[in-house]
Amino acid sequence: MSSSAASRPGPLADVTPLSLCAREPHVPADRLVAEMVPPPRFDAVRFETYVPDPDQPSQTEAVRVLEGFAAGLGGKPGGGPGRRRLFGFGKAREKAPSGPRGVYLDGGYGVGKTHLLASLWHATPAEPALKAFGTFVELTNLVGALGFQQTVRTLSGHRLLCIDEFELDDPGDTVLVSTLLGKLVEAGVALAATSNTLPGKLGEGRFAAADFLREIQGLSAHFRALRIDGEDYRHRGLPEAPPPYSDDEVTRVAHATEGASLDAFPDLLDHLARVHPSRYGALTDGIGAVCLTGVRPVPDQSTALRLVVLADRLYDREVPVLASGQPFDQLFSEEMLKGGYRKKYFRAISRLTALARDAKRLADTV
């Protein structure tokens, strides 16, 4: 059950809100790996629940290819289970077979790439401990928490690694993950990935496959690119954020909603600097709604990137966000939205806006 489903607002006279700023979670390494599964909003998706657009035959073809790819991942993996080998190499695996060992889902926003990627994870005939699913950012955070060699040891016993939203905007992280994937391919791990074309590249072509295959350097031969056509939601522009509430309204909702947190936005940004991004998921454990006062534009890029990670974790967990101050579409400066990390910022605005819309039901019932 998602955290949002567990926290329906009721006619409570008054509850004491929680505080994200009061939390300093310590997450053991095995939990970081165990949580690399599709997020709650994709728990129930399957290939059968994906509805291809009849006018886009590439969507039907993608399902067919991915179903075959999943079926081909059966059989006994070498090297032993990755999670039981968290602190040891175990036996060496046989060298991976030649030819494509991965698929790359290439398409714009809103064509169902994450749905298909999660369906691939669910359809792969292996126990969950032998499959990993996470965003590019979560994978880099895992390396930051465990170290490169430990991450290789941890994941090399897996049957499949799915990477959603592969980022092409940070050369250092791209090289790091490309090197990691090379080690995993050598160990026989199958790969699947998605990414989106940057919003600022609308005039340069709709798909990102060429960029992806170039940036992963020597790994391109291991990937088969599946082009998925469909309506591109980027042409609609940034979603308009709902108007913010007053400080009093946000505070009242926080005190009337079981499991809600209440924090001043500037204090939360300061707190995020003291918590490793790999722990942001644990930071939201048990939170049914996030209430924030005094939202304002973020002051610098480091702060902005931390906020992006928190937004992703809240979106994964379907946690509504009620806020006062400035609307979420004004969080990032024009310079940030035109810079190298603009894709991350566009995604954060979109996700926080969706969560703000979800939060309207909280305010309406208080």
Phi, psi and omega in degrees: 000135180287160182296327180293323180292335183274001188225049178296131181294143179230181182280059181278137179292313180190132173233157179274117181296152172281174178221123175296327182292341179272359184257134174227076187292143173244115188252118178294154184301321183293331176290320179304318181284319181298332181275003177278072178226164177304141181295165186307323182291350178242019178300318190260000183287146176214168176303325182291337181268356175279126183253099181294145173288121182299340179271000181234084183299338179296333179291317177295320180295322179298317178299315181299314182294318182292324176298318177293322179297315180298315181298328180284355180266011175286176182101170185277122177286151177271164171083354178085161182300132184298319186284336176277353179251030186303326183238033175198154184283325185071193181284149179290144179271158173292151180299141182296147178295155180286166181094174183303128175243013181207165175231145178237120180272113191248111179184174181280186178292147169080014179259002175092026182295317180293322175304313181292322180295316178294324177297322177299316178301312181295325186277343181293125185283075178207151178296152183306329180294347180252012178228142179229141180222127177194166175282166176305317181296319178297323179292317178294325176295324177298317177297320179297324182280320185263336191093155186296309184296321179295322178295319177300313180298320185292319186266347188288345176269004183279156174277324187212139171235120178255129180240112179267143176060054177300123185271134178246013188258359179233102184303321181295312180294324180296316177296319179301309183290324177299318178295318178300313181297325177299318178295321182288323176298319177300329180276357177094012180280132175278149186235149171215142185211157171228160167202168179240147172295142179299141180303328181284358183252025183301327182275358185254013181114146191276334189249157188249008186302317181298317178298314182299309184294330177287317186289332179274009169054239187291359183270353188301327181292343182271357183246139168255123180276127176251110180279129181239105179280162178159177180298133181258109184291349179296333182291349177274352181078184179293138176293142180283125181287145177294153181298142179289159177270175175278163177302318181296319180295317180297316180297318180297318179295319180299322181279351181249004185238116178299130177084005180278149172254155179222120180214151170283133185304314179300323178294321179295318178299320177296320182292322180300331179291341182260357181242130179296137181305334178294346181257003183295329176297313178296331179300331183261007180305129176076003181274125180266337178200146178250122178248127185232136175250148173071038177297136180212165179303142180289146189279337185203170186290322179299316177297319181298317182292325175294320179296324177301316181296316178298318178301319178297316181293320178294321180293317178303322185266002177057044180267115180295151182233119178249132189216154169246171182101225181265150181294158186294337179283002175247015182293322188247140182292162177301323178297319178296318183289349177252357185271190187293337181257020187299327180299317179300317184290320177299317180297317181297318179298315181299316184287317178295325177296317178298319180290328176293323176294322178298328184286347182301325180296331176295312181294326183289340183259358182261000000 
